[in-house]
Short mmCIF file of C-alpha atoms and ligand atoms in Angstrom, two decimals:
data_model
loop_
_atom_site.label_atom_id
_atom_site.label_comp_id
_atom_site.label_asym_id
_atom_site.label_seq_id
_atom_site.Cartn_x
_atom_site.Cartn_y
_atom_site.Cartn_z
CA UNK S 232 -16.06 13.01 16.42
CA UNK S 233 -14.97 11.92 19.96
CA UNK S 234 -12.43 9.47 19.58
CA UNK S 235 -12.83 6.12 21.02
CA UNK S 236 -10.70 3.51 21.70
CA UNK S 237 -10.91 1.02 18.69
CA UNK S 238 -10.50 -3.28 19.73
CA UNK S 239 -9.98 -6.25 17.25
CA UNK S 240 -7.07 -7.98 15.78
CA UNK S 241 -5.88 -4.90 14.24
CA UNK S 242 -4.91 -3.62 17.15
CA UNK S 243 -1.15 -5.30 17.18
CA UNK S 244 1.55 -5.10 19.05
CA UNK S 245 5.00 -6.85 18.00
CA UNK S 246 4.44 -9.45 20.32
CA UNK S 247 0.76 -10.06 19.85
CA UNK S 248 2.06 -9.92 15.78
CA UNK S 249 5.06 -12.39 16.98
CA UNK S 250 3.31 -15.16 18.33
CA UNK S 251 0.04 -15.24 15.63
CA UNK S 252 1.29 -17.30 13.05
CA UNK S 253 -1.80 -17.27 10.72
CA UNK S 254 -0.20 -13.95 8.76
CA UNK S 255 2.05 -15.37 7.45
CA UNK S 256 1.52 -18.25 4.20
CA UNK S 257 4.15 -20.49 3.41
CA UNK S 258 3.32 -22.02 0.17
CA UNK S 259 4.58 -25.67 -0.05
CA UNK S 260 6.30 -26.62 -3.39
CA UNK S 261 2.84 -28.00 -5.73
CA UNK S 262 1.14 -24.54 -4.93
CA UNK S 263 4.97 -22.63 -5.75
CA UNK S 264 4.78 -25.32 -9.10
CA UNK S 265 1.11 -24.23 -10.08
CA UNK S 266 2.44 -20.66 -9.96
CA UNK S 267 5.09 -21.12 -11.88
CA UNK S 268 3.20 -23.11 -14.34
CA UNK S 269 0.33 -20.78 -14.79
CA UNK S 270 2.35 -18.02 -15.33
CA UNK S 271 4.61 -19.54 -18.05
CA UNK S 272 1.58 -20.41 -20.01
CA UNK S 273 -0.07 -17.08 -20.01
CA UNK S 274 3.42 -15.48 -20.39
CA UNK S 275 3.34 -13.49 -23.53
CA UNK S 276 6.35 -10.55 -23.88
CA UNK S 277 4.37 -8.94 -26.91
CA UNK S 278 1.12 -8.53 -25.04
CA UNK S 279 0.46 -5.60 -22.91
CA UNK S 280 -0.81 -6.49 -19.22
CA UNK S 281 -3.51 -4.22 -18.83
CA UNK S 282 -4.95 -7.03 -22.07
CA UNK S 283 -4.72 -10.36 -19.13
CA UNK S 284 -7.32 -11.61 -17.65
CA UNK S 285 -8.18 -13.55 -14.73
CA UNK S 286 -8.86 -16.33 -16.59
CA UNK S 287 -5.95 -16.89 -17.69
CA UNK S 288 -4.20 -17.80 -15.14
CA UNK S 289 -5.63 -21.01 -13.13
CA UNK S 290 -3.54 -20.76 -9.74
CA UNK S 291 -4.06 -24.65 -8.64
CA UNK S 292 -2.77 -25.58 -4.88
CA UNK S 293 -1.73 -21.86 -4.84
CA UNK S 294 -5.21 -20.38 -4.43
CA UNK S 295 -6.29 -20.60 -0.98
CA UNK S 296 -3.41 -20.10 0.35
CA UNK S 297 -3.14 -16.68 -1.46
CA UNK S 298 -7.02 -15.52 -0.71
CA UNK S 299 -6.06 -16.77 2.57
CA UNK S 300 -3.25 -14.17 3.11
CA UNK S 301 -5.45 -11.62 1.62
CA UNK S 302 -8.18 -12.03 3.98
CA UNK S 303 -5.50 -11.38 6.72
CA UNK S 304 -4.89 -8.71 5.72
CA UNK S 305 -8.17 -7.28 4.73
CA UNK S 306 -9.93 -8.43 7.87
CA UNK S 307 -8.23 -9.53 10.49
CA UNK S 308 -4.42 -7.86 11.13
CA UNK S 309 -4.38 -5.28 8.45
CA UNK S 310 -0.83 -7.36 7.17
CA UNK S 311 -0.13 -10.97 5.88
CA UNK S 312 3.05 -12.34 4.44
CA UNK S 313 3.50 -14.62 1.67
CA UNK S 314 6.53 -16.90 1.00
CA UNK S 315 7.69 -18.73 -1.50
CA UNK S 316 6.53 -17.47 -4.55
CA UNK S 317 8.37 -18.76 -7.80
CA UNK S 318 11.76 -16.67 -7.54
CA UNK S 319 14.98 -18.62 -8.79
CA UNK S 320 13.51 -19.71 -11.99
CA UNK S 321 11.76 -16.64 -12.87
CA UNK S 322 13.07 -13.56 -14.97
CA UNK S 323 12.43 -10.39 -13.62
CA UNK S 324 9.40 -9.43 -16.49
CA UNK S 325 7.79 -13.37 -15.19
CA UNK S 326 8.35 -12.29 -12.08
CA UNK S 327 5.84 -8.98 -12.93
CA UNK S 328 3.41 -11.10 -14.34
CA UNK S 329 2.62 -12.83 -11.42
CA UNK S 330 2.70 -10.09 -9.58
CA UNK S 331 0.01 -8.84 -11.64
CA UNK S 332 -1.88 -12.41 -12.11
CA UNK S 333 -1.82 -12.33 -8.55
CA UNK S 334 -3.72 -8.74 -8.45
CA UNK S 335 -6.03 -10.03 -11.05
CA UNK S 336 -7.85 -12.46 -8.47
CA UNK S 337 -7.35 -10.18 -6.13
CA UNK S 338 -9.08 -6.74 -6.64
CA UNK S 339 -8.98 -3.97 -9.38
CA UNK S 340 -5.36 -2.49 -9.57
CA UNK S 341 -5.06 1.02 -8.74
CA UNK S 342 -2.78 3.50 -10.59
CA UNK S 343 0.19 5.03 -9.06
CA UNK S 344 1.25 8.42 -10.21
CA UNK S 345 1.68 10.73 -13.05
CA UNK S 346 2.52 8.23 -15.78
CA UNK S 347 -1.06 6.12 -14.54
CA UNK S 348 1.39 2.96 -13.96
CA UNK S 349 -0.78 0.18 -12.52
CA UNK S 350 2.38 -1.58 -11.30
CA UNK S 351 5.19 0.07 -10.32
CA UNK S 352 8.90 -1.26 -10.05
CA UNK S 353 10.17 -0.09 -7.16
CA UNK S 354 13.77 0.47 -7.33
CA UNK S 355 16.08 3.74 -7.37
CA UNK S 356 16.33 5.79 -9.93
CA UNK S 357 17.70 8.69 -8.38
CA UNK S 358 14.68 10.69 -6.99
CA UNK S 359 14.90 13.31 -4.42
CA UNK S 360 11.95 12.20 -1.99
CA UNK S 361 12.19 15.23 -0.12
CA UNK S 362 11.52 17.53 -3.28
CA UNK S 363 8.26 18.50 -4.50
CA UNK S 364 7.18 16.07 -6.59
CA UNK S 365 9.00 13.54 -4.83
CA UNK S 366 8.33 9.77 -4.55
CA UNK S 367 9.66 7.46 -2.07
CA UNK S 368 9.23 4.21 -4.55
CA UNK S 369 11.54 5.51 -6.69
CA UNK S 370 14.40 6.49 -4.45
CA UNK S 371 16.72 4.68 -1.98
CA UNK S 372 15.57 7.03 1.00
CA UNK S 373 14.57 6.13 4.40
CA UNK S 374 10.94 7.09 4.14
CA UNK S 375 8.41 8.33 6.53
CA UNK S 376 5.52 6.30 7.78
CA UNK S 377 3.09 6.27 5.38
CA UNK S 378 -0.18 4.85 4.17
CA UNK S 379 -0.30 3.92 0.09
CA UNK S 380 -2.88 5.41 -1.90
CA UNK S 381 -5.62 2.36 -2.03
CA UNK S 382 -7.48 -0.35 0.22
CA UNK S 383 -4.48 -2.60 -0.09
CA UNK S 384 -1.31 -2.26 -1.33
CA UNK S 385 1.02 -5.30 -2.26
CA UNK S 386 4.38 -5.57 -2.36
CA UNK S 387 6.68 -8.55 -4.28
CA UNK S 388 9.96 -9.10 -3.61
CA UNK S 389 12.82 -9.73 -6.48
CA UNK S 390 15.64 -8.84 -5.42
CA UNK S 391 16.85 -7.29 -2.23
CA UNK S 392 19.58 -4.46 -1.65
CA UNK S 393 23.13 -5.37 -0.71
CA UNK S 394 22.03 -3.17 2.88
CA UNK S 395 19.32 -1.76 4.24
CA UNK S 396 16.10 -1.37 2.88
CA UNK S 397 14.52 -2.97 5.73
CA UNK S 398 10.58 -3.11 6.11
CA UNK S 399 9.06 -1.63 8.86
CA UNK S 400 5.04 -1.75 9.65
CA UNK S 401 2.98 -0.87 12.33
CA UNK S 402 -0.83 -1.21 13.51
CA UNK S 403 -2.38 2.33 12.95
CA UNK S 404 -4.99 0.85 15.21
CA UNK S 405 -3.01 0.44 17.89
CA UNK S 406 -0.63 3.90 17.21
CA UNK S 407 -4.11 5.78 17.34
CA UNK S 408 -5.07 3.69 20.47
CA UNK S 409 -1.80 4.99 22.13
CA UNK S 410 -2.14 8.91 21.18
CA UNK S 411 -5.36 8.48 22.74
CA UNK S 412 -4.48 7.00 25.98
CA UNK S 413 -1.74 9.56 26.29
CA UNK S 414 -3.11 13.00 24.61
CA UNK S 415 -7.14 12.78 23.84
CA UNK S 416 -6.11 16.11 23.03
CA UNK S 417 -3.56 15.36 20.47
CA UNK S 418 -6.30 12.44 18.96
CA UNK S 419 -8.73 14.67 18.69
CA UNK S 420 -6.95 16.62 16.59
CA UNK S 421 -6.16 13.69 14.10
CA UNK S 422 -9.85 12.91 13.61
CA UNK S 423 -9.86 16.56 11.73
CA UNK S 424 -8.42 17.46 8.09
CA UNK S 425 -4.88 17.97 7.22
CA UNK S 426 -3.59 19.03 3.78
CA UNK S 427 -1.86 16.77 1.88
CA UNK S 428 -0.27 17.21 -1.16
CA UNK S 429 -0.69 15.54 -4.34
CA UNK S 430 3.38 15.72 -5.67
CA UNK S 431 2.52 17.43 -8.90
CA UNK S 432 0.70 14.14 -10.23
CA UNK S 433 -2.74 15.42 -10.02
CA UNK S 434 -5.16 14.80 -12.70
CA UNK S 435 -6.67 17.59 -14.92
CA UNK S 436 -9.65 18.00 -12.16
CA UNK S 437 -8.14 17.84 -8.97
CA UNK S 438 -6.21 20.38 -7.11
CA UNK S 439 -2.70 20.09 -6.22
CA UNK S 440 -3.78 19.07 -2.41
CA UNK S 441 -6.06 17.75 -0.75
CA UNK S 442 -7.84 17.78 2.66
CA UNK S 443 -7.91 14.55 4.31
CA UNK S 444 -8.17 13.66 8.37
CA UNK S 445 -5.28 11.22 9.96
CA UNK S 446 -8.08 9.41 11.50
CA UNK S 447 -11.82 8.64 11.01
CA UNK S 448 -14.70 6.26 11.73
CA UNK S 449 -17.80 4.82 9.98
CA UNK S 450 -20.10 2.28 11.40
CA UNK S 451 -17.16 0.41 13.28
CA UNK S 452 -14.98 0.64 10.48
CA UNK S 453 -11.29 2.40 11.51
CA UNK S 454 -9.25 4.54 8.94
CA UNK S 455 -6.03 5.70 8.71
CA UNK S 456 -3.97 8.08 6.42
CA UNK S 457 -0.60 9.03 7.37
CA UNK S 458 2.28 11.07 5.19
CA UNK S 459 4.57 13.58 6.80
CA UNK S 460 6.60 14.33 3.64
CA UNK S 461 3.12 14.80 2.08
CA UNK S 462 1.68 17.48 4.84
CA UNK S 463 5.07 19.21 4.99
CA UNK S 464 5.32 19.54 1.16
CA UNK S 465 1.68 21.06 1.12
CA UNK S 466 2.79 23.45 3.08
CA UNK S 467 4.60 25.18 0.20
CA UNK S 468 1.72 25.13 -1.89
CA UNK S 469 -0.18 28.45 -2.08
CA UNK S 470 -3.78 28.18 -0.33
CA UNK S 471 -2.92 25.39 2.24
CA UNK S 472 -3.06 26.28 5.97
CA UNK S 473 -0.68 26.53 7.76
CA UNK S 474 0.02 23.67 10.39
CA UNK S 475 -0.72 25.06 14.25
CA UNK S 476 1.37 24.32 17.10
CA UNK S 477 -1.39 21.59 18.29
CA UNK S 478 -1.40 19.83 15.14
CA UNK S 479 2.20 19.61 15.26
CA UNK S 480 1.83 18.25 18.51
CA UNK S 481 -0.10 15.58 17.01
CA UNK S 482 1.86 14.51 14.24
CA UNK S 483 5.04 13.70 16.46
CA UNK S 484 2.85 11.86 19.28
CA UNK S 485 1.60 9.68 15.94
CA UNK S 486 5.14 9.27 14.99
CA UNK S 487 6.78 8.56 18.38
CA UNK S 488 3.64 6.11 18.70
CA UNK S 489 4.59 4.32 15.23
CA UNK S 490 8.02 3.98 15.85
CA UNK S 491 8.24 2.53 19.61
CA UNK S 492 9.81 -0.35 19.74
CA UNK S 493 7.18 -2.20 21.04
CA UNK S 494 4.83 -1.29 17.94
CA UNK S 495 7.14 -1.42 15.05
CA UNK S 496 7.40 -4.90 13.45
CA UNK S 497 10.64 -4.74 11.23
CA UNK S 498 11.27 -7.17 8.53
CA UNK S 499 13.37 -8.21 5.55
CA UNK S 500 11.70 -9.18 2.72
CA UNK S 501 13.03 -11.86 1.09
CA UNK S 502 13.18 -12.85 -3.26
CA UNK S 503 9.98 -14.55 -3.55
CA UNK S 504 8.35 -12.90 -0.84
CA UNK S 505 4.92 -10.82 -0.98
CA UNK S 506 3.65 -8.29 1.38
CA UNK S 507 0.20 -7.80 2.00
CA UNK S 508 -1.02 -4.99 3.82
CA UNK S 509 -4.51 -3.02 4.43
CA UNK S 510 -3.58 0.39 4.74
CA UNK S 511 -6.97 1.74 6.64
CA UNK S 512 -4.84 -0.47 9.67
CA UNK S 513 -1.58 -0.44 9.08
CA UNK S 514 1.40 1.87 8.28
CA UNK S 515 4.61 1.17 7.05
CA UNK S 516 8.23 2.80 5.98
CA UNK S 517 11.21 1.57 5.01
CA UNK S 518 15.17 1.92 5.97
CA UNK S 519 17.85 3.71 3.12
CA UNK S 520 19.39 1.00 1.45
CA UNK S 521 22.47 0.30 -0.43
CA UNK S 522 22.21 -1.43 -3.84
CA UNK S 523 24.75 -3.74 -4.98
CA UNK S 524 26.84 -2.00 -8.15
CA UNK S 525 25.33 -5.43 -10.87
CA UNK S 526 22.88 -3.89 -12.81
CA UNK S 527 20.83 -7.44 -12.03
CA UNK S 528 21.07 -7.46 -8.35
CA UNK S 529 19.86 -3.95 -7.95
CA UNK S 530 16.85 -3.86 -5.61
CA UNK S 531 13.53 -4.21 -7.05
CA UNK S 532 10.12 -5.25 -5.70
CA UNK S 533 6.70 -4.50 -7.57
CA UNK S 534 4.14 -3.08 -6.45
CA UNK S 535 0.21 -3.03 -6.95
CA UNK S 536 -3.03 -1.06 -5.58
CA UNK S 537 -5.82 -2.72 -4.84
CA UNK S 538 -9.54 -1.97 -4.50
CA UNK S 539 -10.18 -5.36 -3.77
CA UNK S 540 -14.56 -6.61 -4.09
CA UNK S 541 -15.02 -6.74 -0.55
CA UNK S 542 -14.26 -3.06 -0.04
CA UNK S 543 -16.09 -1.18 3.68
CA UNK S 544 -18.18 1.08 3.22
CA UNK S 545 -15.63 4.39 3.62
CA UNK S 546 -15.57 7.28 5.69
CA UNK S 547 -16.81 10.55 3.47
CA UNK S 548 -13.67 12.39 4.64
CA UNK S 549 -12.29 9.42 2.52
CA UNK S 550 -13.47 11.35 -0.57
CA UNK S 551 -11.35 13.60 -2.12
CA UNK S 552 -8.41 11.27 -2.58
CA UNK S 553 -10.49 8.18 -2.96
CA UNK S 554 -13.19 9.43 -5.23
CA UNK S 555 -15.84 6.96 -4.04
CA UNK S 556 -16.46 5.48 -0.63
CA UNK S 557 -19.07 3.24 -1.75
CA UNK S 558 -18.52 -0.06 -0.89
CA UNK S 559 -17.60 -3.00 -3.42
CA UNK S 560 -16.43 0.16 -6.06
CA UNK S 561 -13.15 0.87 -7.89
CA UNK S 562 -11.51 3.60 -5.80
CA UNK S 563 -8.53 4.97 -4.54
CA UNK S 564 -5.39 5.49 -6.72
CA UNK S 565 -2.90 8.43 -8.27
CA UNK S 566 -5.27 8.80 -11.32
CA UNK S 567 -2.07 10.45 -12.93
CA UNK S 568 -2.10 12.19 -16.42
CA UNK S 569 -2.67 9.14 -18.49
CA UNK S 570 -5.96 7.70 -17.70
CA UNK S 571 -7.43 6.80 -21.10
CA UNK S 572 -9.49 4.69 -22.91
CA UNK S 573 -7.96 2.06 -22.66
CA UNK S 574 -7.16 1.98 -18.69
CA UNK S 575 -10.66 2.67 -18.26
CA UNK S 576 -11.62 -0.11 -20.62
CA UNK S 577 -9.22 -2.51 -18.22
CA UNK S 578 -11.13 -1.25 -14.89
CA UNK S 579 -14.24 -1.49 -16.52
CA UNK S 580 -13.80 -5.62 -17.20
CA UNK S 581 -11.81 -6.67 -14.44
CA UNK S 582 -14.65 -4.93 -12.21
CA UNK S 583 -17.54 -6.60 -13.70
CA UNK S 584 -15.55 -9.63 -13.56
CA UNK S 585 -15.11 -9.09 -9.67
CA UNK S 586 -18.49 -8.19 -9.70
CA UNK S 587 -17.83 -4.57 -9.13
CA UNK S 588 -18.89 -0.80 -10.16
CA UNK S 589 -16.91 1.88 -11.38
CA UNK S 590 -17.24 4.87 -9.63
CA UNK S 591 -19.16 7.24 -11.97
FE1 FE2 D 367 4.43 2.77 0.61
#
C-alpha cells in the first residue's frame, strides 16, 4: 500500500491537544455522587465480577459525561481524560468495581495475559520487562511506546507513585504523518509485517509470535501497532526474521517521531482520574517510577480492554492478534491460558447485551 498522508482530529500535536478542551470530562459533584452511589449498592465482596451486569449499576448525572469521554476517544482524538471519579471515599476493591462498572457500559472487556485477567492492577511486582516473558504493567520500568492489545484501553487511577511514573501519549496519526513527510521510504516500510512476540502467554492455538504491520489502512480507517520490546524479544524466538537494516531504520524514525517534544503530551494522572485512549490512534509509555515504602500508597491504577459496540471495520493484517476484524465483534485481547467456560459465558452476555457477536 502507498502510504498517504492521513487528516482528522487524530492527527494531534501538543498544542492542537493543549488548546481542545473537549478531551478532557470533569465530572461535577451529583455525577461523582451517582458513582459513588451506584457502586456501593452493587458492591458485593463475595461475588465474582465477571457475575455483574450492566444493569446493575444505574450511573445517573455520570452517564453522558462518561460516553462523552469515550466517544473522544473512539472518534475524534484517539484520547479523553476523565476527572473526578469517586477516590477519597473509596477502598481500593470499590475502587475496581467501578472501574469495571464503568467497562460494563462501555464495551466487552478484553483479557490481558496468561492468567486471562480481564482487569489488571497495575502496580510492581518485581517483573523484569526486558526478559522474555516480560510485562511492562507489572513492573516499575520506563516502558517503550506501545499500543495495548484491544480497540481501547482504559486506565484508572488509585494511587500514584511517590516519583515518576509519568504518562506520556502521542498521536500515531500524526507520528506516521511525520515518518512520511521525512522518509516515504522508512513509511513504506511500516505499512509491511513485523514479528511480534507474544511473551510466552499464547493460547494453546497460537504461535509464540505473530506477524503484524506498524501501519495499515481500510476504507479511511488508520491503524497503528507499535512495541519495540515486543519486535526485539521476537527476535530470539526460533523462525522469526531477522530485522533488516531498513526496517531498523524505520523503527527509530517512528520513535524519534513519538517522542519529539512537540508530539509527546506528558501527563500525571491523578487518584480519581481515568484515561481513555483508542489505540488504532494513539500510543503511549510511561516514565520509571518510585513507589512510596506504605504498602497502601504503593502505585496502582487498573486497567481494562475494550472492544467497545461501535468497533471499524479492521484492517485483515489486524488478524492474527485480533482474531476478528469484523466490525461491532468481540476482538482483540491476550486470550491467555485460562479462557473457560465461564469467561466465555461472561463475553457471550455482555455482547448480546451490547448488541454484539462473538467472534466464532
Ligand atoms: Fe500500555
Amino acid at each position: 500500500m502507498k502510504p498517504m498522508h492521513v487528516d482528522g482530529p487524530t492527527d494531534w500535536d501538543v498544542a492542537q491537544l493543549t488548546a481542545d478542551p473537549a478531551w478532557i470530562v470533569r465530572l461535577d459533584d451529583r455525577a461523582r455522587a451517582d458513582l459513588m452511589a451506584a457502586v456501593r449498592k452493587a458492591f458485593d465482596a463475595d461475588r465474582p465480577m465477571l457475575d455483574y451486569r450492566r444493569g446493575d449499576f444505574d450511573f445517573g448525572a455520570a452517564a453522558a459525561p462518561l460516553d462523552r469521554a469515550f466517544g473522544q476517544a473512539k472518534n475524534r482524538r484517539g484520547i479523553a481524560l476523565v476527572k473526578g471519579l469517586p477516590r477519597a471515599d473509596f477502598s481500593e476493591k470499590e475502587f475496581e468495581l467501578l472501574t469495571w462498572a464503568i467497562g460494563l457500559h462501555q464495551g466487552v472487556a478484553r483479557p490481558q495475559g496468561k492468567a486471562t485477567q480481564y482487569l489488571s492492577a497495575v502496580r510492581d511486582v518485581g517483573t523484569v520487562y526486558r526478559s522474555a516473558g516480560g510485562r511492562g504493567y507489572s513492573s516499575n520500568a520506563e516502558l517503550d511506546f506501545h499500543t495495548d492489545g484491544s480497540d481501547v484501553v482504559v486506565l484508572t487511577c488509585y494511587n500514584r507513585a511517590r516519583e515518576g511514573g509519568m504518562s506520556m501519549v502521542s498521536s500515531s496519526v500524526r507520528a506516521h504523518n511525520e515518518v512520511l513527510r521525512q522518509r516515504p521510504d522508512l513509511a513504506e516500510v511500516l505499512y509491511q509485517p513485523f514479528h511480534f512476540s507474544r511473551q510466552q502467554e499464547q493460547a494453546p492455538d497460537e504461535g509464540p509470535y505473530y506477524p503484524n504491520p506498524v501501519f495499515d489502512m481500510l476504507d479511511g480507517v488508520f491503524c497503528s501497532k507499535w512495541n519495540r520490546n515486543r519486535i526485539n524479544s521476537a527476535q530470539k524466538i526460533e523462525g522469526v526474521p531477522q530485522l533488516n537494516a531498513q526496517q531498523r531504520a524505520a523503527m527509530d524514525a517512528l520513535d524519534a517521531a513519538l517522542r519529539r517534544e512537540d508530539l509527546m503530551y506528558t501527563m500525571w494522572l491523578e487518584p480519581g482520574d481515568m484515561q481513555i485512549l483508542s489505540n488504532h490512534t494513539t500510543l503511549h509509555s510511561r516514565t520509571e517510577f518510585v513507589d512510596f515504602d506504605e504498602p497502601a500508597q504503593k502505585r496502582v491504577l487498573f486497567r481494562l480492554w475494550l472492544a467497545p459496540p461501535d468497533g471499524p471495520r479492521l484492517p485483515d493484517s489486524w488478524k492474527p492478534f485480533f482474531r476478528s476484524v469484523e466490525a461491532r465483534t468481540v476482538r482483540g485481547g491476550i486470550l491467555g491460558h485460562e479462557y473457560d467456560a465461564t469467561r466465555r459465558a461472561y463475553e457471550a452476555r455482555q455482547a448480546a447485551d451490547l448488541g454484539m457477536r462473538v467472534a466464532s
